[in-house]
Short mmCIF file of C-alpha atoms and ligand atoms in Angstrom, two decimals:
data_model
loop_
_atom_site.label_atom_id
_atom_site.label_comp_id
_atom_site.label_asym_id
_atom_site.label_seq_id
_atom_site.Cartn_x
_atom_site.Cartn_y
_atom_site.Cartn_z
CA MET S 141 50.99 -24.64 -71.34
CA LYS S 142 52.05 -28.03 -71.71
CA LYS S 143 51.51 -30.13 -74.70
CA ILE S 144 50.66 -33.83 -75.38
CA PHE S 145 50.43 -35.94 -78.08
CA ILE S 146 48.04 -38.96 -78.52
CA LEU S 147 49.47 -41.07 -81.03
CA ALA S 148 46.92 -43.77 -81.83
CA THR S 149 47.76 -47.26 -83.02
CA GLY S 150 44.50 -49.24 -82.45
CA GLY S 151 43.73 -52.23 -80.02
CA THR S 152 40.75 -52.48 -78.01
CA ILE S 153 40.53 -48.98 -76.62
CA GLN S 154 39.74 -48.07 -80.30
CA MET S 155 37.13 -50.54 -80.87
CA LYS S 156 33.63 -51.48 -80.53
CA LYS S 157 31.51 -54.41 -80.67
CA ASP S 158 29.60 -54.96 -84.05
CA PRO S 159 26.48 -57.12 -83.89
CA GLY S 160 27.40 -60.62 -85.63
CA ARG S 161 31.01 -59.68 -86.27
CA GLY S 162 32.53 -59.32 -82.66
CA LEU S 163 34.86 -56.27 -81.70
CA ILE S 164 36.33 -54.51 -84.57
CA PRO S 165 38.38 -51.26 -85.01
CA ALA S 166 35.88 -48.30 -84.81
CA PHE S 167 37.19 -44.99 -82.89
CA LEU S 168 39.65 -42.72 -84.18
CA GLY S 169 42.00 -41.57 -81.52
CA GLU S 170 40.53 -38.16 -81.13
CA GLU S 171 37.15 -39.75 -80.12
CA LEU S 172 38.79 -41.47 -77.30
CA MET S 173 38.71 -38.17 -75.38
CA ARG S 174 35.10 -37.64 -75.41
CA GLY S 175 33.40 -36.93 -72.07
CA LEU S 176 36.86 -36.84 -70.46
CA ALA S 177 37.31 -33.67 -68.60
CA PHE S 178 40.53 -32.28 -66.66
CA PRO S 179 39.80 -29.68 -63.95
CA ASP S 180 43.18 -29.60 -62.33
CA GLU S 181 45.78 -28.53 -65.06
CA GLU S 182 45.25 -26.86 -68.39
CA PHE S 183 47.22 -28.46 -71.14
CA ILE S 184 46.85 -28.54 -75.21
CA LEU S 185 45.96 -32.25 -76.70
CA GLU S 186 46.87 -33.17 -80.24
CA PHE S 187 46.33 -36.30 -82.16
CA ASP S 188 48.11 -38.40 -84.36
CA GLU S 189 46.64 -41.34 -86.01
CA PHE S 190 49.20 -43.52 -86.83
CA SER S 191 47.03 -46.72 -87.40
CA ASN S 192 43.87 -48.19 -86.24
CA VAL S 193 44.73 -51.92 -86.19
CA PRO S 194 44.51 -54.72 -83.69
CA SER S 195 47.89 -55.34 -82.04
CA PRO S 196 48.67 -58.70 -83.26
CA TRP S 197 48.97 -57.04 -86.59
CA ILE S 198 51.57 -54.65 -85.37
CA LYS S 199 55.12 -55.64 -86.94
CA PRO S 200 58.67 -54.96 -85.81
CA GLU S 201 58.76 -52.67 -88.72
CA ASP S 202 55.87 -50.58 -87.37
CA MET S 203 57.44 -50.42 -84.11
CA MET S 204 60.38 -48.84 -85.81
CA LYS S 205 58.15 -46.44 -87.49
CA ILE S 206 56.38 -45.72 -84.04
CA SER S 207 59.91 -45.13 -82.61
CA GLU S 208 61.01 -42.65 -85.42
CA ARG S 209 57.67 -40.85 -84.81
CA ILE S 210 57.55 -40.44 -81.22
CA ASN S 211 61.73 -39.15 -81.43
CA SER S 212 60.68 -36.74 -83.44
CA LEU S 213 57.27 -35.57 -81.88
CA THR S 214 59.07 -35.30 -78.56
CA LEU S 215 60.70 -32.30 -79.92
CA GLU S 216 57.56 -30.62 -80.33
CA CYS S 217 55.68 -31.53 -77.17
CA ASP S 218 55.67 -32.41 -73.21
CA GLY S 219 54.86 -36.06 -73.25
CA ILE S 220 53.21 -38.50 -75.71
CA ILE S 221 50.49 -41.11 -75.04
CA ILE S 222 50.42 -44.15 -77.25
CA THR S 223 47.10 -46.05 -77.53
CA HIS S 224 47.85 -49.70 -78.49
CA GLY S 225 46.36 -53.23 -78.30
CA THR S 226 47.19 -55.55 -75.00
CA ASP S 227 48.05 -58.36 -77.14
CA THR S 228 51.51 -57.19 -78.39
CA LEU S 229 52.03 -54.29 -75.94
CA GLU S 230 54.75 -55.30 -74.13
CA GLU S 231 56.79 -56.13 -77.24
CA THR S 232 56.27 -52.57 -78.71
CA ALA S 233 56.85 -51.11 -74.99
CA TYR S 234 60.19 -52.90 -75.29
CA PHE S 235 61.31 -51.89 -78.76
CA LEU S 236 60.39 -48.33 -77.72
CA SER S 237 62.29 -48.28 -74.68
CA LEU S 238 65.29 -49.77 -76.27
CA THR S 239 65.20 -46.82 -79.35
CA TYR S 240 64.04 -43.70 -77.32
CA SER S 241 66.27 -42.25 -75.10
CA GLY S 242 64.85 -38.55 -74.75
CA ASP S 243 63.55 -37.10 -71.40
CA LYS S 244 59.94 -36.39 -72.17
CA PRO S 245 57.66 -39.32 -70.99
CA VAL S 246 56.11 -41.57 -73.46
CA VAL S 247 53.14 -43.45 -71.94
CA MET S 248 51.81 -46.63 -73.53
CA THR S 249 47.74 -47.41 -72.70
CA ALA S 250 45.39 -49.90 -73.88
CA ALA S 251 41.88 -51.43 -72.61
CA MET S 252 40.62 -54.55 -71.80
CA ARG S 253 36.79 -53.83 -72.65
CA ALA S 254 34.81 -51.87 -75.48
CA PRO S 255 31.83 -50.49 -75.64
CA PRO S 256 28.79 -51.31 -75.09
CA ASP S 257 30.16 -53.58 -72.39
CA LEU S 258 29.57 -52.41 -68.89
CA GLY S 259 32.71 -50.72 -67.27
CA ILE S 260 35.19 -49.85 -70.05
CA ASP S 261 38.50 -49.15 -68.87
CA GLY S 262 39.77 -47.13 -71.93
CA PRO S 263 38.88 -43.88 -71.17
CA ARG S 264 40.21 -44.27 -67.41
CA ASN S 265 43.26 -45.23 -68.77
CA ILE S 266 43.86 -42.61 -71.06
CA TYR S 267 42.79 -40.15 -68.34
CA ASP S 268 45.51 -41.72 -65.97
CA SER S 269 48.22 -41.50 -68.85
CA ILE S 270 47.57 -38.16 -69.15
CA LYS S 271 47.99 -37.49 -65.57
CA VAL S 272 51.28 -39.47 -65.86
CA ALA S 273 52.60 -37.73 -69.08
CA LEU S 274 51.81 -34.13 -67.19
CA GLU S 275 53.62 -35.02 -64.10
CA ASN S 276 57.22 -33.45 -63.74
CA ALA S 277 58.12 -36.69 -61.73
CA SER S 278 57.66 -38.73 -65.01
CA ARG S 279 60.50 -36.80 -66.67
CA SER S 280 63.61 -39.08 -67.78
CA ARG S 281 61.81 -42.04 -66.97
CA GLY S 282 61.20 -42.87 -70.94
CA VAL S 283 58.76 -45.31 -72.04
CA MET S 284 56.02 -46.68 -69.40
CA VAL S 285 52.90 -48.45 -69.65
CA VAL S 286 49.92 -47.25 -67.61
CA ILE S 287 46.93 -49.54 -67.48
CA ASN S 288 44.40 -50.21 -64.61
CA ASN S 289 46.00 -47.49 -62.38
CA SER S 290 49.38 -48.90 -62.39
CA ILE S 291 52.72 -47.95 -63.83
CA PHE S 292 54.71 -50.80 -65.40
CA SER S 293 58.31 -50.74 -66.89
CA PRO S 294 58.47 -51.97 -70.42
CA ARG S 295 61.20 -53.97 -69.35
CA ASP S 296 59.19 -56.21 -67.06
CA VAL S 297 55.62 -55.60 -67.98
CA ALA S 298 53.56 -58.77 -68.87
CA LYS S 299 50.10 -59.58 -69.88
CA ILE S 300 48.70 -62.35 -67.64
CA SER S 301 45.04 -62.55 -68.09
CA THR S 302 43.18 -62.76 -71.26
CA SER S 303 40.19 -60.80 -69.83
CA ASN S 304 40.77 -59.34 -66.29
CA LEU S 305 41.34 -55.33 -66.23
CA ALA S 306 44.22 -56.09 -63.92
CA ALA S 307 45.78 -57.77 -67.46
CA PHE S 308 49.08 -56.78 -66.42
CA THR S 309 52.05 -57.48 -64.06
CA SER S 310 55.55 -56.76 -63.31
CA PRO S 311 57.24 -60.10 -62.34
CA GLU S 312 60.63 -59.30 -61.66
CA TYR S 313 60.62 -55.46 -60.34
CA GLY S 314 57.05 -54.60 -59.32
CA LEU S 315 55.12 -51.73 -60.29
CA LEU S 316 56.93 -48.43 -60.81
CA GLY S 317 54.25 -46.30 -59.40
CA THR S 318 50.29 -45.79 -59.05
CA ILE S 319 47.58 -43.19 -59.97
CA ASP S 320 46.08 -42.84 -56.95
CA GLU S 321 44.24 -39.35 -57.47
CA LYS S 322 47.76 -38.04 -58.23
CA VAL S 323 50.60 -39.85 -59.78
CA ILE S 324 52.92 -41.57 -57.21
CA TYR S 325 56.03 -43.46 -58.02
CA PHE S 326 57.29 -46.02 -55.65
CA SER S 327 60.62 -46.85 -57.46
CA LYS S 328 63.18 -45.43 -60.02
CA THR S 329 62.56 -46.69 -63.49
CA VAL S 330 64.37 -49.75 -64.49
CA GLU S 331 68.12 -48.94 -65.66
CA ARG S 332 67.17 -47.36 -69.38
CA GLU S 333 68.91 -48.67 -72.31
CA SER S 334 69.63 -47.91 -75.72
CA ILE S 335 70.52 -49.76 -78.84
CA LYS S 336 71.36 -47.88 -81.76
CA ALA S 337 69.94 -49.87 -84.55
CA SER S 338 70.14 -48.85 -88.11
CA SER S 339 68.20 -51.71 -89.61
CA LEU S 340 66.26 -54.65 -87.93
CA ALA S 341 67.42 -58.30 -88.37
CA LEU S 342 64.59 -59.90 -89.69
CA PRO S 343 62.98 -62.65 -89.12
CA ILE S 344 64.07 -63.88 -85.47
CA ASP S 345 62.21 -66.89 -84.73
CA LEU S 346 60.82 -67.94 -81.41
CA ILE S 347 60.68 -71.64 -80.44
CA GLN S 348 59.67 -73.18 -77.47
CA ALA S 349 60.85 -75.96 -75.72
CA TYR S 350 58.56 -78.95 -74.31
CA SER S 351 58.66 -82.13 -73.38
CA GLY S 352 59.81 -84.38 -76.03
CA ALA S 353 60.36 -81.43 -78.54
CA ASP S 354 63.14 -82.08 -81.48
CA SER S 355 64.84 -80.36 -84.11
CA ARG S 356 62.59 -80.15 -87.05
CA LEU S 357 61.18 -76.61 -86.07
CA ILE S 358 65.06 -75.01 -85.56
CA ARG S 359 65.98 -76.54 -88.67
CA TYR S 360 62.87 -75.24 -90.66
CA SER S 361 63.54 -71.81 -89.17
CA VAL S 362 67.38 -71.99 -90.52
CA ASN S 363 66.43 -73.30 -93.58
CA SER S 364 63.89 -70.61 -94.27
CA GLY S 365 65.99 -67.65 -93.70
CA ALA S 366 65.89 -66.94 -89.89
CA GLN S 367 68.65 -64.26 -88.78
CA GLY S 368 68.56 -65.64 -85.56
CA ILE S 369 66.67 -67.86 -82.86
CA VAL S 370 65.29 -67.64 -79.36
CA LEU S 371 64.60 -70.53 -77.17
CA GLU S 372 61.79 -70.42 -75.04
CA SER S 373 63.69 -73.14 -72.83
CA LEU S 374 62.42 -75.18 -69.75
CA GLY S 375 63.21 -73.51 -66.38
CA ARG S 376 66.81 -72.60 -65.87
CA GLY S 377 67.61 -72.61 -69.32
CA ASN S 378 67.51 -76.37 -70.43
CA VAL S 379 65.96 -77.92 -73.53
CA PRO S 380 65.35 -81.58 -74.28
CA PRO S 381 68.13 -83.41 -75.81
CA GLY S 382 65.97 -83.91 -79.22
CA MET S 383 66.52 -79.88 -79.73
CA LEU S 384 70.48 -80.36 -79.52
CA GLU S 385 70.99 -81.10 -83.38
CA GLY S 386 68.89 -78.21 -84.52
CA ILE S 387 70.57 -75.79 -82.02
CA LYS S 388 74.10 -76.93 -83.51
CA TYR S 389 72.65 -77.00 -86.89
CA ALA S 390 72.07 -73.39 -86.42
CA LEU S 391 75.14 -72.34 -84.62
CA ASP S 392 76.93 -73.92 -87.40
CA LYS S 393 75.35 -71.68 -90.19
CA GLY S 394 76.56 -68.67 -87.92
CA LEU S 395 72.94 -68.01 -86.56
CA PRO S 396 72.99 -66.76 -82.91
CA VAL S 397 70.60 -68.70 -80.52
CA VAL S 398 69.77 -66.92 -77.55
CA VAL S 399 68.21 -69.03 -74.28
CA SER S 400 65.09 -67.60 -72.53
CA THR S 401 62.58 -69.46 -70.43
CA LYS S 402 59.04 -70.04 -70.46
CA VAL S 403 59.07 -69.43 -66.75
CA GLN S 404 57.80 -66.37 -65.49
CA ASN S 405 60.32 -65.30 -62.81
CA GLY S 406 63.66 -65.65 -62.48
CA ARG S 407 66.87 -65.90 -64.82
CA VAL S 408 68.45 -68.67 -67.11
CA ALA S 409 71.85 -69.72 -66.12
CA PRO S 410 74.23 -72.29 -67.46
CA THR S 411 73.56 -74.33 -64.01
CA TYR S 412 72.94 -77.92 -65.63
CA GLY S 413 75.59 -79.95 -66.97
CA TYR S 414 73.62 -82.69 -68.61
CA GLU S 415 73.13 -82.99 -72.27
CA GLY S 416 70.63 -80.24 -73.29
CA GLY S 417 71.26 -78.21 -69.91
CA GLY S 418 71.98 -74.96 -69.81
CA ARG S 419 75.80 -75.22 -69.61
CA ASN S 420 75.98 -77.51 -72.42
CA LEU S 421 74.00 -74.84 -74.45
CA ALA S 422 76.61 -72.21 -73.32
CA ASP S 423 79.22 -74.59 -74.35
CA LEU S 424 78.11 -74.63 -77.77
CA GLY S 425 78.08 -71.16 -77.97
CA CYS S 426 74.28 -70.03 -76.90
CA TYR S 427 73.63 -66.73 -75.64
CA PHE S 428 71.77 -66.20 -72.47
CA ALA S 429 68.84 -63.54 -71.70
CA GLY S 430 69.25 -63.29 -68.08
CA ASN S 431 65.70 -62.81 -66.63
CA LEU S 432 64.38 -61.31 -69.91
CA ARG S 433 61.30 -62.79 -71.21
CA ALA S 434 61.46 -64.58 -74.43
CA ASN S 435 59.30 -62.23 -76.45
CA LYS S 436 61.69 -59.35 -75.60
CA ALA S 437 64.71 -61.06 -75.76
CA ARG S 438 63.53 -61.36 -79.56
CA ILE S 439 63.42 -57.83 -79.57
CA ARG S 440 66.49 -57.26 -78.28
CA LEU S 441 68.08 -59.58 -80.44
CA MET S 442 66.71 -58.03 -83.76
CA LEU S 443 67.95 -54.43 -82.68
CA ALA S 444 71.02 -55.98 -81.63
CA LEU S 445 71.82 -57.61 -84.99
CA GLY S 446 70.84 -54.39 -86.57
CA THR S 447 73.73 -52.42 -84.98
CA LYS S 448 76.40 -51.46 -87.39
CA GLU S 449 78.79 -54.02 -85.46
CA LYS S 450 76.25 -56.60 -85.03
CA GLU S 451 76.93 -56.17 -81.37
CA ILE S 452 75.17 -59.31 -80.04
CA ARG S 453 77.78 -59.95 -77.37
CA ARG S 454 77.69 -56.63 -76.28
CA TYR S 455 73.89 -56.44 -75.63
CA PHE S 456 73.42 -60.06 -74.48
CA GLU S 457 76.80 -60.97 -72.29
CA LYS S 458 75.94 -59.13 -69.50
CA PHE S 459 73.04 -61.48 -68.55
CA ILE S 460 75.33 -64.35 -68.40
N1 LIG P 196 43.42 -58.32 -79.46
C1 LIG P 196 43.41 -56.70 -78.94
C2 LIG P 196 44.83 -56.16 -79.41
O1 LIG P 196 45.48 -56.46 -78.96
C3 LIG P 196 43.33 -57.21 -77.45
C4 LIG P 196 43.48 -55.75 -76.95
O2 LIG P 196 43.71 -54.55 -77.37
O3 LIG P 196 43.09 -55.48 -75.69
O4 LIG P 196 44.59 -55.44 -80.23
#
């Protein structure tokens, strides 16, 4: 009989509304299964209470611990479900996808509504996640995100609504599949990758470009100990000229600067040759993040810098 682990970390899926205080952590992972029945297939379910915190509390160090936990748990089960808050779910999912290379499915799930709200989605998302974890076709796909009947790849999944049940999308590659009575995969998973980091380079700061942006935040970041900087740049990978002085300052101090974009779709590229344009940034020595969004480029950079050889070029150059 197959064995599935639920590794609970917290989020709205484990919360309920406390009168006067709003939503707060309430349920253990084990309590999430109340009232759920699985007539089709028998399996053993076990629980591991990793934490019960809202996901804005989850730090990269926690992601590393979750990763270590799933890497050892998968040796003794057929699949793992991780409950997590939706706010940073895409960051943890991407981190785990780069640090877990086993063939048992690891399914991350969450909820947008908590009791006593009507139409809560947590139980249904767990039900769907169990189906995905039990499905033979899920093997070798690594980490996936299951929410609102949809299966997403960590590489691409993004939260796009603060409140809608259809809170997630996969802007570049589309859904991996759906759960419509049974699990249906539309496409192969986005190419799996692994970064063997022995430590995490922290902090990596994420700095946004906007009209009139200057270099103060970049300078502050460098002077206060950042190990690297990700720029959430404009459009194709461009920044206002006011940011250049700070970027040069960071590069002169030996900090890697990675260019991503705040735009939802498409790649950054050294296309524009004007002052602050992508080509200017590439000539200065910035790395480019392709179509990886800034919050995930940050995860990738902290892992790449945590490898023995600090192999940033290896993990970013293919994007250029
Ligand atoms: N703020 C919550 C969290 O990320 C939202 C959620 O779980 O949906 O923990």
